[in-house]
XYZ file of C-alpha atoms in Angstrom:
304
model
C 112.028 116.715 96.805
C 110.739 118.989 99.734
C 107.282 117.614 100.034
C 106.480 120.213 103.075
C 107.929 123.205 100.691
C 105.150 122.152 98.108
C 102.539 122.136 100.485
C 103.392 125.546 102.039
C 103.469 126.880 98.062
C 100.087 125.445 97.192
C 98.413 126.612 100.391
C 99.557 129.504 99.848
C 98.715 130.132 96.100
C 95.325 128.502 96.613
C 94.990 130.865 100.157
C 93.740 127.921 102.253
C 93.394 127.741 105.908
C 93.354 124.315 107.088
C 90.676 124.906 109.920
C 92.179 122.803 113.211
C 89.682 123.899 115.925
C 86.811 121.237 116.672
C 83.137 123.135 116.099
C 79.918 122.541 118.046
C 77.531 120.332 115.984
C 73.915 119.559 116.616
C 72.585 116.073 116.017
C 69.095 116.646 113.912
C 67.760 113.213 113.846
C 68.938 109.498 114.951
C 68.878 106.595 113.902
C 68.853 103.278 114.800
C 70.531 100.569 112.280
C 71.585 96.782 113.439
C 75.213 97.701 112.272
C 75.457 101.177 112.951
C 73.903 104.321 114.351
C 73.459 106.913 111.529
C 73.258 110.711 113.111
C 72.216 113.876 110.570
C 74.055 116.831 111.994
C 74.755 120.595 111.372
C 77.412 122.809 112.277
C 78.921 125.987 111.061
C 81.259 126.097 107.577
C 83.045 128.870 106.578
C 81.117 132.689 105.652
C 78.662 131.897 108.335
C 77.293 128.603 106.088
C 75.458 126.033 107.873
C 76.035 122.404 106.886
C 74.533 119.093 107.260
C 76.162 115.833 107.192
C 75.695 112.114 108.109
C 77.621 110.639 110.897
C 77.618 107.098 110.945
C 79.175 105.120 114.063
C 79.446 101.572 113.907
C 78.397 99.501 117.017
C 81.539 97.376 116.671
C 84.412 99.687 116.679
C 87.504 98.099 114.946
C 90.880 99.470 115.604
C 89.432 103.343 115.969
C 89.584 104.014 111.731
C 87.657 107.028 110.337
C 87.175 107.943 107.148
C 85.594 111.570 105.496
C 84.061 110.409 102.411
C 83.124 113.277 99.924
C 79.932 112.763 97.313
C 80.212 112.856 93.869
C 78.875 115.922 91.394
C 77.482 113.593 88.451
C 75.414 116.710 87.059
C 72.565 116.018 90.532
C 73.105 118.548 92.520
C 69.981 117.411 94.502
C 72.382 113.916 95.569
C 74.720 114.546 98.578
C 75.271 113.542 101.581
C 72.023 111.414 100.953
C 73.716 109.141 98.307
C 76.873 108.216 100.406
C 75.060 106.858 103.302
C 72.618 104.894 101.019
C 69.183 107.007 101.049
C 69.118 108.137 97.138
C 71.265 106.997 93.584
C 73.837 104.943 92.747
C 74.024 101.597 94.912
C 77.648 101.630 94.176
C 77.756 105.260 95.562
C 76.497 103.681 99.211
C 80.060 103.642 100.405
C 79.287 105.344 104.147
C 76.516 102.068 104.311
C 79.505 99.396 103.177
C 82.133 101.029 104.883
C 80.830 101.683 108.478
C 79.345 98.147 108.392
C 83.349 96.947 108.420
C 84.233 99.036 111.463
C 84.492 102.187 110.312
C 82.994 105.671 111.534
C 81.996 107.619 108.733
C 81.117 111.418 108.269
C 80.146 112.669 104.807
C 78.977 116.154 104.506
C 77.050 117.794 101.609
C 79.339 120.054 99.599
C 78.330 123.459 98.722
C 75.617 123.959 96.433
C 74.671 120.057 96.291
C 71.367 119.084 98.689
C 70.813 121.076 101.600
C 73.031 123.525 101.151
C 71.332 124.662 98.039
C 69.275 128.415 98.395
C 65.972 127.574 96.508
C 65.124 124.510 97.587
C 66.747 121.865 100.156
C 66.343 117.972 100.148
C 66.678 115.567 97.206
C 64.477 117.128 94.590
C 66.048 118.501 91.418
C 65.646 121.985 90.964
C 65.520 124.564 87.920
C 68.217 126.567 89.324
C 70.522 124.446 90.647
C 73.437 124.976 88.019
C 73.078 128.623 87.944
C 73.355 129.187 91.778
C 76.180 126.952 91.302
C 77.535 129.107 88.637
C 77.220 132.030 90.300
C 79.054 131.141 93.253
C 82.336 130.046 91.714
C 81.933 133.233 89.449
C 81.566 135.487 92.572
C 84.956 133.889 94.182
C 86.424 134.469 90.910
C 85.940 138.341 90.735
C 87.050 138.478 94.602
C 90.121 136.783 93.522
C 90.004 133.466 94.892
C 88.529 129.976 94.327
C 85.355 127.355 94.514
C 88.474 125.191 95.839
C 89.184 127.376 98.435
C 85.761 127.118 100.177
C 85.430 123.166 98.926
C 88.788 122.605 101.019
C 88.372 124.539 103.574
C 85.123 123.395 104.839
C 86.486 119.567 104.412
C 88.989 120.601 107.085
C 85.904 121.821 109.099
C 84.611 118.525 108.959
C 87.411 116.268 109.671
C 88.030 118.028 112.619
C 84.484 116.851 113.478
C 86.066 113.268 112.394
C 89.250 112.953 113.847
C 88.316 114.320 117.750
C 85.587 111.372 117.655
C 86.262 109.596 120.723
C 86.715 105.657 119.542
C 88.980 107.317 116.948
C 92.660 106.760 116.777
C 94.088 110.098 115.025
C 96.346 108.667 112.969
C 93.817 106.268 111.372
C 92.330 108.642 109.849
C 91.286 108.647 105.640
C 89.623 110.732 103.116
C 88.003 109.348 100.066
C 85.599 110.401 97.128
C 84.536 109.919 93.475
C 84.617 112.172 90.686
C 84.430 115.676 92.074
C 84.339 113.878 95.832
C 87.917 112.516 94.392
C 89.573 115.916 93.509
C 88.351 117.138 96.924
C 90.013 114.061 98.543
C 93.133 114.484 96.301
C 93.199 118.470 97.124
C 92.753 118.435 100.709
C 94.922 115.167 101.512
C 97.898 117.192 99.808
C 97.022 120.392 102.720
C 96.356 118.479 105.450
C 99.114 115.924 106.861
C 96.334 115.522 109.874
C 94.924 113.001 106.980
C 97.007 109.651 106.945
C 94.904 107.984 104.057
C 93.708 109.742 100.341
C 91.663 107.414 97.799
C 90.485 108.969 94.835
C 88.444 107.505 92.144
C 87.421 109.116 88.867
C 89.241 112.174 89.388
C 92.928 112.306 88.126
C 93.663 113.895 85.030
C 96.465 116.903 84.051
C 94.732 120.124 83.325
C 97.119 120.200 80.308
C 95.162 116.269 78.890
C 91.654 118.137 79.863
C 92.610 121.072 77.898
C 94.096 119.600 75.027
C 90.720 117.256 74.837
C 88.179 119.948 75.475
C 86.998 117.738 78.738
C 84.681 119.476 81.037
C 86.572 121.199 84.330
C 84.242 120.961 87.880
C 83.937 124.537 88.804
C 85.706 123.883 91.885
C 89.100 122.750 89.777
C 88.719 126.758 87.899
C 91.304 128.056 90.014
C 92.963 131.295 87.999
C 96.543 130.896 87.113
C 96.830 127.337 88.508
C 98.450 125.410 85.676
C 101.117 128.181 85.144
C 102.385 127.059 88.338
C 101.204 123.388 89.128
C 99.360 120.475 87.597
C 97.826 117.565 89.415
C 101.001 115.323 89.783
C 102.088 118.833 92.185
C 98.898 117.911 94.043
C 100.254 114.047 94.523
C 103.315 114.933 95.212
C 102.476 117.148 98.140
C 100.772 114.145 99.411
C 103.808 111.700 99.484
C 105.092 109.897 101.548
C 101.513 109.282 103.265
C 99.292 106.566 101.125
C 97.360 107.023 98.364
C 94.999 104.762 96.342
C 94.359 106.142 92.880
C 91.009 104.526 90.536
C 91.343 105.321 86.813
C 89.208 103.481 83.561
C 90.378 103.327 80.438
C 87.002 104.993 78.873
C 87.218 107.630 81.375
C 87.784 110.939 80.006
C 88.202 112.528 83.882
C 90.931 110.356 84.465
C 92.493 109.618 80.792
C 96.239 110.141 81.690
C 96.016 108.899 85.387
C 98.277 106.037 84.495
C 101.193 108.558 82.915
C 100.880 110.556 85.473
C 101.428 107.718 88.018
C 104.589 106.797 85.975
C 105.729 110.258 85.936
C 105.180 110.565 89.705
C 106.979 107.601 90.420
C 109.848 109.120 88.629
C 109.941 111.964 89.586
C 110.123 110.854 93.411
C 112.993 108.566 93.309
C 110.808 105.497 94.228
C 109.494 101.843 93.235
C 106.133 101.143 93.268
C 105.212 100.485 96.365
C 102.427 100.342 98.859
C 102.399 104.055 99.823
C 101.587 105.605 96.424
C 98.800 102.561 94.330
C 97.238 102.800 91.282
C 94.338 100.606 89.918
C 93.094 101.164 85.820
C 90.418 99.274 85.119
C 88.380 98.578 81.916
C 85.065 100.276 81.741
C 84.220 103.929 81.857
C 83.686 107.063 84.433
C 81.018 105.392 87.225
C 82.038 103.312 89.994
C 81.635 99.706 89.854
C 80.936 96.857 92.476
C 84.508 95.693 91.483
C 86.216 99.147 92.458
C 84.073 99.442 95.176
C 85.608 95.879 96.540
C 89.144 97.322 95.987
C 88.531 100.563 97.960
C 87.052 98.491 100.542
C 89.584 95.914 100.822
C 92.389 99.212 100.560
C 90.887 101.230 103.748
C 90.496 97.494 105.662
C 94.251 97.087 105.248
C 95.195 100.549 106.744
């Protein structure tokens, strides 16, 4: 299987540009922790967007490992950035606090419409118009022809080149991870961008075809026009081969309900045993992260 022919054919279809050049970004505030130092910046997305993210650099650097973790969707678009680094929500969502306390520099920007980057209101508040605005900009991409993805991806690329030219980094020790909506990001993204050596999703791998078939709800990122009459998810994986990957499924968890038969198919269809390169984990329980996934993500990055 050509792995770089795949990428070239889903960049293309999805019209990405994998952005390469290192912006300016501002710092905004700074703080002092006894582990780490935790920096809010901004810098400049794509369509003239400003966006603000956490930087968190640990004061004991270990072996120059970054990782660009993405935020969940969970229906709060008012959660973040904010929720990653440990300010807001789900303890189990604090995974820029655990991870940068084991060595690791973390950046985790807010997505487009979630937080700050929201037009009515900015901060951690809910707000009445939050879905619609949300709405509206995945319908406007729509009628230009394109995709939520498109801007979702792009903008990640943005960032990690913010990441990866971090001066206690080493480039290739560089990872991506996410949960839920943060997961297809990670999963999307780590199939463009071979500048990303590590991809752990949680809560995020299911075929269109299973979501479909069980009338599951579809992030409006993942609405990308004509996408299944080409691809399905285990295209997306497969792009990503032979780098690592760490896939989280539950057995209750309608978002990732065939992860395991995809993993079997994928295994297949590359020729190859499982192995360390390509992991999955199913666990009992349903969609949210648990302290128990948490520990295996964790222990997954410290082995990298």
């Amino acid at each position: 299987m050509d792995q770089q022919k795949l990428r070239s054919e889903l960049t293309h279809f999805l019209d990405i540009t994998i952005y390469k050049t290192v912006p300016h970004y501002d710092i905004i505030e700074k703080v002092e922790y006894d582990d780490y130092t935790e920096y809010l910046i901004s810098y400049e997305g794509t369509e003239n967007s400003i966006v603000k993210a956490y930087l968190l650099r640990p004061k004991l650097i270990k072996n120059g490992k970054g990782i660009l973790i993405h935020h969940q969707h969970n229906g709060e678009r008012h959660f973040g950035k904010s929720e990653i680094v440990g300010k807001v929500g789900d303890k189990n969502q604090h995974l820029g606090v655990v991870l940068v306390k084991k060595g690791f520099t973390i950046l985790t920007p807010d997505s487009i419409c979630f937080e700050d980057r929201r037009i009515n209101v900015t901060g951690v508040n809910p707000d009445e118009n939050d879905f619609l605005q949300h709405y509206n900009e995945m319908n406007r991409r729509i009628l230009l022809g394109e995709s939520l993805m498109k801007k979702v991806v792009e903008e990640s690329s943005i960032a990690l080149s913010i990441l990866i030219n971090m001066p206690e980094l080493n480039p290739n020790k560089i990872g991506i991870l996410g949960h839920s909506y943060g997961g297809t990001t990670a999963l999307f993204h780590g199939a463009l961008d071979e500048r990303i050596k590590y991809i752990c999703s949680s809560g995020a791998l299911a075929s269109f075809k299973s979501r479909l078939e069980n009338v599951t709800g579809i992030e409006m990122a993942s609405i990308i026009p004509g996408f299944i009459q080409k691809f399905e998810m285990i295209d997306v994986i497969k792009a990503i081969y032979p780098r690592d990957v760490l896939i989280l499924s539950a057995t209750e968890d309608k978002y990732s309900i065939d992860a395991d038969e995809i993993y079997i198919n994928l295994i297949k269809a590359l020729g190859i045993e499982s192995q360390n390169s390509i992991q999955h984990l199913r666990f009992d329980g349903a969609h949210p992260l648990t302290t128990e996934r948490v520990d295996k993500i964790v222990h997954w990055f410290e082995t990298k």
